Coordinates of C-alpha atoms and ligand atoms in Angstrom, one line a residue:
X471 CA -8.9 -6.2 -32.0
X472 CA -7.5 -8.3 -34.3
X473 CA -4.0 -9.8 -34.6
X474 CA -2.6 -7.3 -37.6
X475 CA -4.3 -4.4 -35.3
X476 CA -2.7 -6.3 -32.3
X477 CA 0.6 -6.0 -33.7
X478 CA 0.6 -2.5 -35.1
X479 CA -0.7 -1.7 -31.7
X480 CA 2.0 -2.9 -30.1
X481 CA 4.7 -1.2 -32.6
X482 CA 3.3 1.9 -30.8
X483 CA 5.4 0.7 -27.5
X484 CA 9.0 0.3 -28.1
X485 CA 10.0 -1.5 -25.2
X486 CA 8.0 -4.3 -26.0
X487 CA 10.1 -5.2 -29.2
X488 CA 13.0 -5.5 -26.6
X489 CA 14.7 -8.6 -25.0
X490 CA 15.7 -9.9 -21.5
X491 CA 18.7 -12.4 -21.0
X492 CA 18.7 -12.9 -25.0
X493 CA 14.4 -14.0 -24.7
X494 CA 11.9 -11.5 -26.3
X495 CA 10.1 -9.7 -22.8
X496 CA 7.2 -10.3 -22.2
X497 CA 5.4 -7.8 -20.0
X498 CA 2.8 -8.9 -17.7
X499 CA 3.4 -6.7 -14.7
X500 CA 0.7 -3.9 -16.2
X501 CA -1.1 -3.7 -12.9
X502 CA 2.1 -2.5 -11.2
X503 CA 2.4 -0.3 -14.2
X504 CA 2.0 0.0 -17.7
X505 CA 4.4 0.4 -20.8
X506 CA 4.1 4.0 -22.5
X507 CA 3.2 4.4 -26.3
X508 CA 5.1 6.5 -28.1
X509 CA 3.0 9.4 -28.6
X510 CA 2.7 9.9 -24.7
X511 CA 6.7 10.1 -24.7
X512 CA 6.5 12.2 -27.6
X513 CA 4.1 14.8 -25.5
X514 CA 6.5 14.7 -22.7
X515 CA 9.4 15.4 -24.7
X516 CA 7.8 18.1 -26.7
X517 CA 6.4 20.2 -23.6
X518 CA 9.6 19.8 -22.6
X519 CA 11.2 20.8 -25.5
X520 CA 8.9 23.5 -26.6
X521 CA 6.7 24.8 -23.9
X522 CA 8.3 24.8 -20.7
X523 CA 7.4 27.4 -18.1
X524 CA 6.0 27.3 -15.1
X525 CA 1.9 27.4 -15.1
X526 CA -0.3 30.5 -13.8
X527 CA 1.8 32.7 -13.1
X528 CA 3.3 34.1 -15.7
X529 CA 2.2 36.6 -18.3
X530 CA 5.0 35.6 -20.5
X531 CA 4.4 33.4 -24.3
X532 CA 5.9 29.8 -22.8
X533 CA 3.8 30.3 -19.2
X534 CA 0.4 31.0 -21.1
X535 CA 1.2 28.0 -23.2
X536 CA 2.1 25.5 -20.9
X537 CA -0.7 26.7 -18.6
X538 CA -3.1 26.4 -21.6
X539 CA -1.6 22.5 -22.4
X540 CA -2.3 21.5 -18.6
X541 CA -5.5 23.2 -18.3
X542 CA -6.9 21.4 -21.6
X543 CA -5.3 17.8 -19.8
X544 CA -7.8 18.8 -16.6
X545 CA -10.9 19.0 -19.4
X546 CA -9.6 15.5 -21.1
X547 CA -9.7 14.1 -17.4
X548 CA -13.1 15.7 -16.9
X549 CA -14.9 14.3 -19.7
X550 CA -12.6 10.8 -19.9
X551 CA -14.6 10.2 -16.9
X552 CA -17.9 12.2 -17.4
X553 CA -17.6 14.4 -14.4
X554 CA -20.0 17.7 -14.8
X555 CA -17.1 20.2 -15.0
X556 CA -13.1 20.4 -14.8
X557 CA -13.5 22.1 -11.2
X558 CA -14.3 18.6 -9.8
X559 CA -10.6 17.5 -11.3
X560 CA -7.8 17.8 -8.9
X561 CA -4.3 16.9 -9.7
X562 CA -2.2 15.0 -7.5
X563 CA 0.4 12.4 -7.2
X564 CA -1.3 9.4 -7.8
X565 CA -4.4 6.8 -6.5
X566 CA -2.1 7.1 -2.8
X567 CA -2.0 10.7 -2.9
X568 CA -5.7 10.9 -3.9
X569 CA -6.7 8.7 -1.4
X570 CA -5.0 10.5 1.9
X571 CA -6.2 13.5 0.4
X572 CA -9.7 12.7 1.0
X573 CA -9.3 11.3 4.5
X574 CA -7.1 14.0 5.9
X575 CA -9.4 17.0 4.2
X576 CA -12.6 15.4 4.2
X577 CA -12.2 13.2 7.9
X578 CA -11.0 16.9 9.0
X579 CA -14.3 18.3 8.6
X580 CA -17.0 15.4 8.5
X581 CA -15.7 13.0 10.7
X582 CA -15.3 12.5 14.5
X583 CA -15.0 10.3 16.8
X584 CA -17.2 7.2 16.5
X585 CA -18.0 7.8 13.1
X586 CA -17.3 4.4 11.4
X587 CA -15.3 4.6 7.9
X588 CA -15.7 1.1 5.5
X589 CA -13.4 -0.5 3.9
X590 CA -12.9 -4.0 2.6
X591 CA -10.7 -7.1 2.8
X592 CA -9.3 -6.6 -0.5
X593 CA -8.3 -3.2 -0.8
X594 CA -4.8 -2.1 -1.3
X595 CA -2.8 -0.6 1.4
X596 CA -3.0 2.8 -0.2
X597 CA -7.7 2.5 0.8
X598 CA -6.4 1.3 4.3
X599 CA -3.5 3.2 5.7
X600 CA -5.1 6.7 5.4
X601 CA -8.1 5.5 7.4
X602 CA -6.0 3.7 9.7
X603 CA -3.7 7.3 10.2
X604 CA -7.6 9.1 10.6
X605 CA -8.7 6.8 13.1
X606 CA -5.6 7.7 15.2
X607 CA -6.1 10.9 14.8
X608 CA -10.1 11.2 14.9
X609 CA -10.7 8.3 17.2
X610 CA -13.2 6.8 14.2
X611 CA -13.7 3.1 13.7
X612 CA -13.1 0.8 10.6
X613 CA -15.2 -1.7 9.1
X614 CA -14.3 -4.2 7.0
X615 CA -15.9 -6.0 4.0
X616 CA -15.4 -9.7 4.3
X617 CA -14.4 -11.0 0.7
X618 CA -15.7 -14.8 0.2
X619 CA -14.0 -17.7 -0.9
X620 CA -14.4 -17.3 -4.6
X621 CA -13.2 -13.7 -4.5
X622 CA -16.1 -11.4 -4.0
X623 CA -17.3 -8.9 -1.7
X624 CA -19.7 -10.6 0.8
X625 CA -22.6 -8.3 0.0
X626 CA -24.6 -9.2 2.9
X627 CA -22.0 -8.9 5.2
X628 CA -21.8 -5.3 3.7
X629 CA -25.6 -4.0 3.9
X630 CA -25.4 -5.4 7.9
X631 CA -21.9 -3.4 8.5
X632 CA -23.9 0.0 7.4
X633 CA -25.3 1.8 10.1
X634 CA -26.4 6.0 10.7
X635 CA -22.5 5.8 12.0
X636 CA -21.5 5.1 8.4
X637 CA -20.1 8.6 7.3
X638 CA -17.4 7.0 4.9
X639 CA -17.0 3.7 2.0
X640 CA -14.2 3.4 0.2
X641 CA -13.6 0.3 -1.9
X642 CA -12.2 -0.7 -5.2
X643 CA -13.4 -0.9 -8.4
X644 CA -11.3 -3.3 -9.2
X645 CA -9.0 -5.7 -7.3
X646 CA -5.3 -5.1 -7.9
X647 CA -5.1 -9.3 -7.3
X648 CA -8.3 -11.0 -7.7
X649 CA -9.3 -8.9 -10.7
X650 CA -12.8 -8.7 -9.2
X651 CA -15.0 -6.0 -10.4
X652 CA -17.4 -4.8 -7.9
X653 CA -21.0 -3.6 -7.9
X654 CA -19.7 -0.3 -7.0
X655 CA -22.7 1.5 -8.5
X656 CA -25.3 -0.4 -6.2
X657 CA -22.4 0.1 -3.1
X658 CA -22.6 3.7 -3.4
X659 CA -26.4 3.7 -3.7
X660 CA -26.6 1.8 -0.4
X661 CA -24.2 4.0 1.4
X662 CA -25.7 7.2 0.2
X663 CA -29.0 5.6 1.8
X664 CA -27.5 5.9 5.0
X665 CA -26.1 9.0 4.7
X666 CA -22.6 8.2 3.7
X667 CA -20.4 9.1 0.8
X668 CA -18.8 7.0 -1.0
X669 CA -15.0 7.1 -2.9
X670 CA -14.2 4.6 -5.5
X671 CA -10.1 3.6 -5.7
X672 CA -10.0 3.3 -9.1
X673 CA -6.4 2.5 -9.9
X674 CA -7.2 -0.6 -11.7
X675 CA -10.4 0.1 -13.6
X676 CA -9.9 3.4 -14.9
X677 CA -7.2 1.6 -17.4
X678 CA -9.3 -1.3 -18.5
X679 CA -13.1 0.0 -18.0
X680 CA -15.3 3.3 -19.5
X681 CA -15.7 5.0 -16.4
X682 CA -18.7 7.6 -16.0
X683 CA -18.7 8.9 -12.2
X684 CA -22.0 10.0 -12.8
X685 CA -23.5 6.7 -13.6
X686 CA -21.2 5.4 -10.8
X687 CA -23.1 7.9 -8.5
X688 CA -19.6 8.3 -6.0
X689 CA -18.5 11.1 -4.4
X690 CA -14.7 10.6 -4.6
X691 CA -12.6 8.4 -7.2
X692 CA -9.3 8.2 -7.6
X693 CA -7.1 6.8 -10.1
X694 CA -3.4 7.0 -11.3
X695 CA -1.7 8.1 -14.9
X696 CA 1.4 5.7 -14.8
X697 CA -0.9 2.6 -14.9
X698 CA -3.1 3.9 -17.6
X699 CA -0.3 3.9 -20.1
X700 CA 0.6 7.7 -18.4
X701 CA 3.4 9.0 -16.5
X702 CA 4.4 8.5 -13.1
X703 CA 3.7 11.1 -10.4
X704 CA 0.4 12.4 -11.8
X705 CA -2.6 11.0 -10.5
X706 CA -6.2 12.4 -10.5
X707 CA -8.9 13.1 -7.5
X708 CA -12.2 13.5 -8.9
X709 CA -14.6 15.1 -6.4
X710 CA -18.2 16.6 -6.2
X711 CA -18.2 19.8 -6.6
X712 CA -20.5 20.6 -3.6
X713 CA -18.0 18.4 -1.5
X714 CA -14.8 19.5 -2.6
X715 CA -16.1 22.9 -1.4
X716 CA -16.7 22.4 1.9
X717 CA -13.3 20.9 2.4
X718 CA -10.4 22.9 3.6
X719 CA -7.1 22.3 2.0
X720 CA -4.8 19.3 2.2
X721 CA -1.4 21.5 1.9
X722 CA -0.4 24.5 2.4
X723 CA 2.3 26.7 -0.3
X724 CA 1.6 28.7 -3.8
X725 CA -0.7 28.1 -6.1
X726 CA -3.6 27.2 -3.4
X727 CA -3.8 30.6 -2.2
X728 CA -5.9 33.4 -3.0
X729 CA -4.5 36.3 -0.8
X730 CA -1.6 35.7 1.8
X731 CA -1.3 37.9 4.6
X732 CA 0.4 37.6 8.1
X733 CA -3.2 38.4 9.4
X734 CA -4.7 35.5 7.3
X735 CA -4.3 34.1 4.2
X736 CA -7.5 33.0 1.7
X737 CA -8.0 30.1 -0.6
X738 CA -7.8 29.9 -3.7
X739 CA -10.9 28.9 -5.8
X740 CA -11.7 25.0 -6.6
X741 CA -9.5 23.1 -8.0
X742 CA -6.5 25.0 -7.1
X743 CA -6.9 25.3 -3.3
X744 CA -6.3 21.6 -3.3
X745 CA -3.1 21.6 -5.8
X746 CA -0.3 23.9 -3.4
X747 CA 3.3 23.9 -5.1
X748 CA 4.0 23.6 -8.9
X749 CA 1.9 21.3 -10.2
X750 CA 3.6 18.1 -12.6
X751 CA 2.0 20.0 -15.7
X752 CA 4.4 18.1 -17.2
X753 CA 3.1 14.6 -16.6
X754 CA -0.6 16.0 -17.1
X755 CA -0.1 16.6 -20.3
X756 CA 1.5 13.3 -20.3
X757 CA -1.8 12.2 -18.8
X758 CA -4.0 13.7 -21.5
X759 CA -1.8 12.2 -24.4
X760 CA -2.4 8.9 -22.8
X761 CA -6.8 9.5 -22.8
X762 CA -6.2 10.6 -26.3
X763 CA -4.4 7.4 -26.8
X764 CA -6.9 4.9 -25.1
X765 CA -9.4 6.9 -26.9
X766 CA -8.8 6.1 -30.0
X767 CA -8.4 2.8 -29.7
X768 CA -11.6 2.6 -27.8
X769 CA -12.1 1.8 -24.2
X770 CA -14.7 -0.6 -25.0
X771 CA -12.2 -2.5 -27.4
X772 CA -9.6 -2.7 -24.5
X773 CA -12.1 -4.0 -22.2
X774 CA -13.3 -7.0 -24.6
X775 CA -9.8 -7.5 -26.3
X776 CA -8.6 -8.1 -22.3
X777 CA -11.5 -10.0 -21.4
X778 CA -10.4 -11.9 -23.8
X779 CA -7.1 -12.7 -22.6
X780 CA -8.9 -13.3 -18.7
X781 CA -10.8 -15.8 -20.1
X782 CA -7.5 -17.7 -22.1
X783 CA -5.3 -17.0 -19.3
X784 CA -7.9 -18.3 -16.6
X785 CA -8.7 -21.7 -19.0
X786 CA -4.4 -22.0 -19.5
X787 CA -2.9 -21.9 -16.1
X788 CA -6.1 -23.5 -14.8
X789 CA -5.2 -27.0 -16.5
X790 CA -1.6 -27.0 -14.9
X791 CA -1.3 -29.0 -12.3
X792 CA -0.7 -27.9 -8.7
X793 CA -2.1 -24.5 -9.7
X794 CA -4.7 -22.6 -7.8
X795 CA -6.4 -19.1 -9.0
X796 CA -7.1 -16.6 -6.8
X797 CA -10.4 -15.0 -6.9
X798 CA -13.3 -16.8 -9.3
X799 CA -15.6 -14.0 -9.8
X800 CA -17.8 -14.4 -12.4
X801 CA -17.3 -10.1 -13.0
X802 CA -13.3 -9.7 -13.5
X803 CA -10.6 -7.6 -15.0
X804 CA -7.6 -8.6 -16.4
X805 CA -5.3 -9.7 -13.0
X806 CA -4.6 -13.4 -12.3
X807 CA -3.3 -14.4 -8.9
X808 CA -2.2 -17.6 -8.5
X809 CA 0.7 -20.5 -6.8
X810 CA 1.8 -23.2 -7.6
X811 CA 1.9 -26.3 -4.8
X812 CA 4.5 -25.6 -2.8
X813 CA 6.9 -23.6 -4.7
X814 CA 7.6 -20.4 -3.2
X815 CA 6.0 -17.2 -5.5
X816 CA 9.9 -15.4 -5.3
X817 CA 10.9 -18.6 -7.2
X818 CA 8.3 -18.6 -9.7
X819 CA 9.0 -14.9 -10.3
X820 CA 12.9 -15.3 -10.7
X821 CA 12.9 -18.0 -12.6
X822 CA 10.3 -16.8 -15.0
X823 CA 12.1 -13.9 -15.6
X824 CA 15.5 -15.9 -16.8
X825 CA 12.8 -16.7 -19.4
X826 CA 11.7 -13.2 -20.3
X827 CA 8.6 -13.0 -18.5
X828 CA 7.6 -9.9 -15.9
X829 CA 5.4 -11.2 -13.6
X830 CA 4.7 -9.5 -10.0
X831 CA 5.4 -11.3 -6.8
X832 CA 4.5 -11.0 -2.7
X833 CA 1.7 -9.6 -1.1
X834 CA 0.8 -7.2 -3.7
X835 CA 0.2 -4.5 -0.9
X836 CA -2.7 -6.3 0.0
X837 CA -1.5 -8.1 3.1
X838 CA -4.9 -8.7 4.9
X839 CA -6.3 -10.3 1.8
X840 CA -3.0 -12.7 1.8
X841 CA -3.7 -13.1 5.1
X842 CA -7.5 -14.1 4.1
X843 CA -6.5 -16.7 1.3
X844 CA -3.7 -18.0 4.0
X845 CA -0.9 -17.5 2.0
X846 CA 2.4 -14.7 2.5
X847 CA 2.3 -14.3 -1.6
X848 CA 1.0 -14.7 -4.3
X849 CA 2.5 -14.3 -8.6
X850 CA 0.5 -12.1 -9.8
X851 CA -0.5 -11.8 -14.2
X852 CA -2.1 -8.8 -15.1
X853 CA -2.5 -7.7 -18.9
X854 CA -2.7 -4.7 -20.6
X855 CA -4.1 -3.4 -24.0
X856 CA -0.8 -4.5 -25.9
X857 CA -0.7 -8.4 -24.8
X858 CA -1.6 -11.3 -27.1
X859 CA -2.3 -14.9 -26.0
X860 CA 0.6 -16.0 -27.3
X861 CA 2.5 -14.2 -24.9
X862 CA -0.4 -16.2 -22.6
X863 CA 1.1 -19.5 -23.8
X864 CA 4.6 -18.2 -22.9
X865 CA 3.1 -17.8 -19.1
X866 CA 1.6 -21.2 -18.9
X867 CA 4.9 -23.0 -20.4
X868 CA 7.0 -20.6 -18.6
X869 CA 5.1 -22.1 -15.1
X870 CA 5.3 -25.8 -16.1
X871 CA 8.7 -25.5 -16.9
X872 CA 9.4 -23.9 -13.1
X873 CA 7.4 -26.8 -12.0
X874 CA 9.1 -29.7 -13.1
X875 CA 12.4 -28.2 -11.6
X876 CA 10.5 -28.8 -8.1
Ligands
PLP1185 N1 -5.1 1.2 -5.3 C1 -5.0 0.1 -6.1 C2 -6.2 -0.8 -6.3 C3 -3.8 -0.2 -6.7 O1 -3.6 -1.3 -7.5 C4 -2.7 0.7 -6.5 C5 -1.4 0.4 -7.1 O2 -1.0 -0.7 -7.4 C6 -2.9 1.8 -5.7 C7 -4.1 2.0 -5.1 C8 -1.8 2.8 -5.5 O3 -1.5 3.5 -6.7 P1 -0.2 4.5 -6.7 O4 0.9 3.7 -6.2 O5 -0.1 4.8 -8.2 O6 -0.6 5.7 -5.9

């Protein structure tokens, strides 16, 4: 991308032409969540507008449209992400959502006690807490990933913590604070080896990476629209097919159901026996307006225009003084962790913000990996497909500014 591209890009987000205490903003919170273009608003605001009506059930003009709008949004999702067919696309809330979907419905069936479920250090609460609510529940055991100094999985470690226990391993595409990108593809090919499927959280690549489950080779992935330049409370589970079948539902209400009767009630076919209750078919269509979006400018354009700004950002706050970086891997996305000396990360936050710049403080909901690095917090730089390195050199002046008031 080049800067006149850059800047018509960025026309496309409103907000980002807008000021805080008097200073232009500059947003670099995108891993939290990201800004919205105007044409996802637009599709928001039109379903609203136009085709509102609740989906499936009715035979009426508005309900055939609106069910048509989010139907086509499941196909987007299918082939943003190559899976084989829109049945292997479920709807939810978000990554979380996703996430304790798969280890409620599939540790229901699959897992008992003993079985061993693998995580890592670095995960986000959201690939920890529904294991930790199954193992209550199931009596299974989790393994953890050690993550090494500079930031990476400890592969070894990994290949020794798989055993024929192994039914689960869920990990992270990409870290929500070291930016690491892991070998995902060779992780699932080692867990399927021993018998054991494998999910990918993908909160934080799906926005910056071409994603292709099928090259992947997972089972599961799980990603959500609000940080992909999409609404909040939409989020996607992909799932095989042949998997997704075997699992009984998550919830229980309309829409799941096939035939409800006091004797017994039947399921309703794939996806829709995991999607009870009115689905947000307003925030899928939300969702599809922001693939079409990231489509056309090209997801392998975001990733090299934002490995890009990695590289600057890394080079620029490395040279301050008193500065350490979180996580060195050599394979990264777009998130830079960091402190500076002594000064507490809340400060750093607040005091960059007086200056106009959104950066993310505290334990990133990743306390055991705080807890690995030794620290309570950390500030936390993450960049989306709209930031320049200007806004870069804002950040690093930003930071020595904070530290000479120390
Ligand atoms: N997983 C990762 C790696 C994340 O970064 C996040 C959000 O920050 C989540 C899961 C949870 O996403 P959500 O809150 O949209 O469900």
């Amino acid at each position: 991308m080049n800067p006149t591209e850059l800047d018509h890009l960025r026309t496309d987000f409103p907000i980002l032409s807008s000021q805080v205490y008097g200073k232009p903003l500059i947003y670099l919170d995108n891993a939290a969540t990201t800004q919205k273009p105007r044409s996802v608003v637009e599709a928001i605001s039109t379903s609203y507008l136009t085709t509102n009506a609740n989906v499936h059930r009715g035979v009426h003009h508005l309900s055939q449209a609106a069910t048509e709008l989010h139907e086509k949004a499941r196909v987007d999702v299918a082939r943003f992400i190559g899976a084989a067919n829109e049945r292997e696309i479920v709807f939810t809330r978000g990554t979380t959502e996703s996430i304790n979907l798969i280890a409620s419905a599939y540790g229901e069936v699959f897992l008992k006690a003993g079985d061993e479920v693998v995580v890592s250090e670095m995960e986000h609460h959201s690939n920890i807490v529904p294991w930790q609510l199954l193992q209550q529940k199931k009596g299974i055991e989790l393994k953890v990933i050690p993550v090494t100094d500079d930031g990476r999985l400890d592969l070894e470690a990994y290949k020794n913590l798989l055993s024929e226990r192994t039914r689960v391993v869920s990990v992270a595409y990409m870290s929500n604070v070291l930016g690491t990108i892991n070998p995902v593809r060779d992780m699932a090919a080692a867990a399927h080896d021993c018998g054991a499927v494998f999910v990918v959280d993908a909160a934080q690549s799906v926005p910056h990476l071409p994603t292709d489950v099928e090259a992947l080779g997972c089972d599961f992935l799980a990603f959500s629209a609000h940080k992909m330049y999409g609404p909040t409370g939409v989020g996607v589970l992909y799932g095989r097919e042949a998997l997704l079948d075997q699992m009984p539902p998550y919830q229980g209400g309309g829409e799941m159901i096939s035939h409800v009767s006091f004797a017994g009630t039947t399921f309703d076919r794939l996806p829709y026996k995991f999607e009870a209750g009115t689905p947000n078919f307003i925030g899928s269509v939300g969702l599809s307006a922001a693939i079409d979006y990231m489509e056309r400018i090209g997801m392998d354009q975001i990733a090299s225009h934002e490995a890009r700004l990695t590289r600057y950002a890394l080079e620029r706050l490395g040279a301050i003084e008193g500065l350490t970086v979180y996580g060195r891997a050599p394979e990264r996305g777009a998130v830079v962790s960091f402190n500076v000396g002594q000064i507490h990360h809340l400060d750093i936050g607040t005091l960059l913000d007086r200056l106009g710049i959104a950066v993310r403080t505290g334990h990133h909901c990743a306390e055991p990996l705080m807890r690995r690095f030794g620290v309570e917090g950390m500030v936390r730089a993450s960049f989306g497909l709209y930031n320049t390195t200007s806004e870069i050199d804002a950040l690093a002046e930003g930071i020595e500014r904070v530290r000479r008031m120390f």
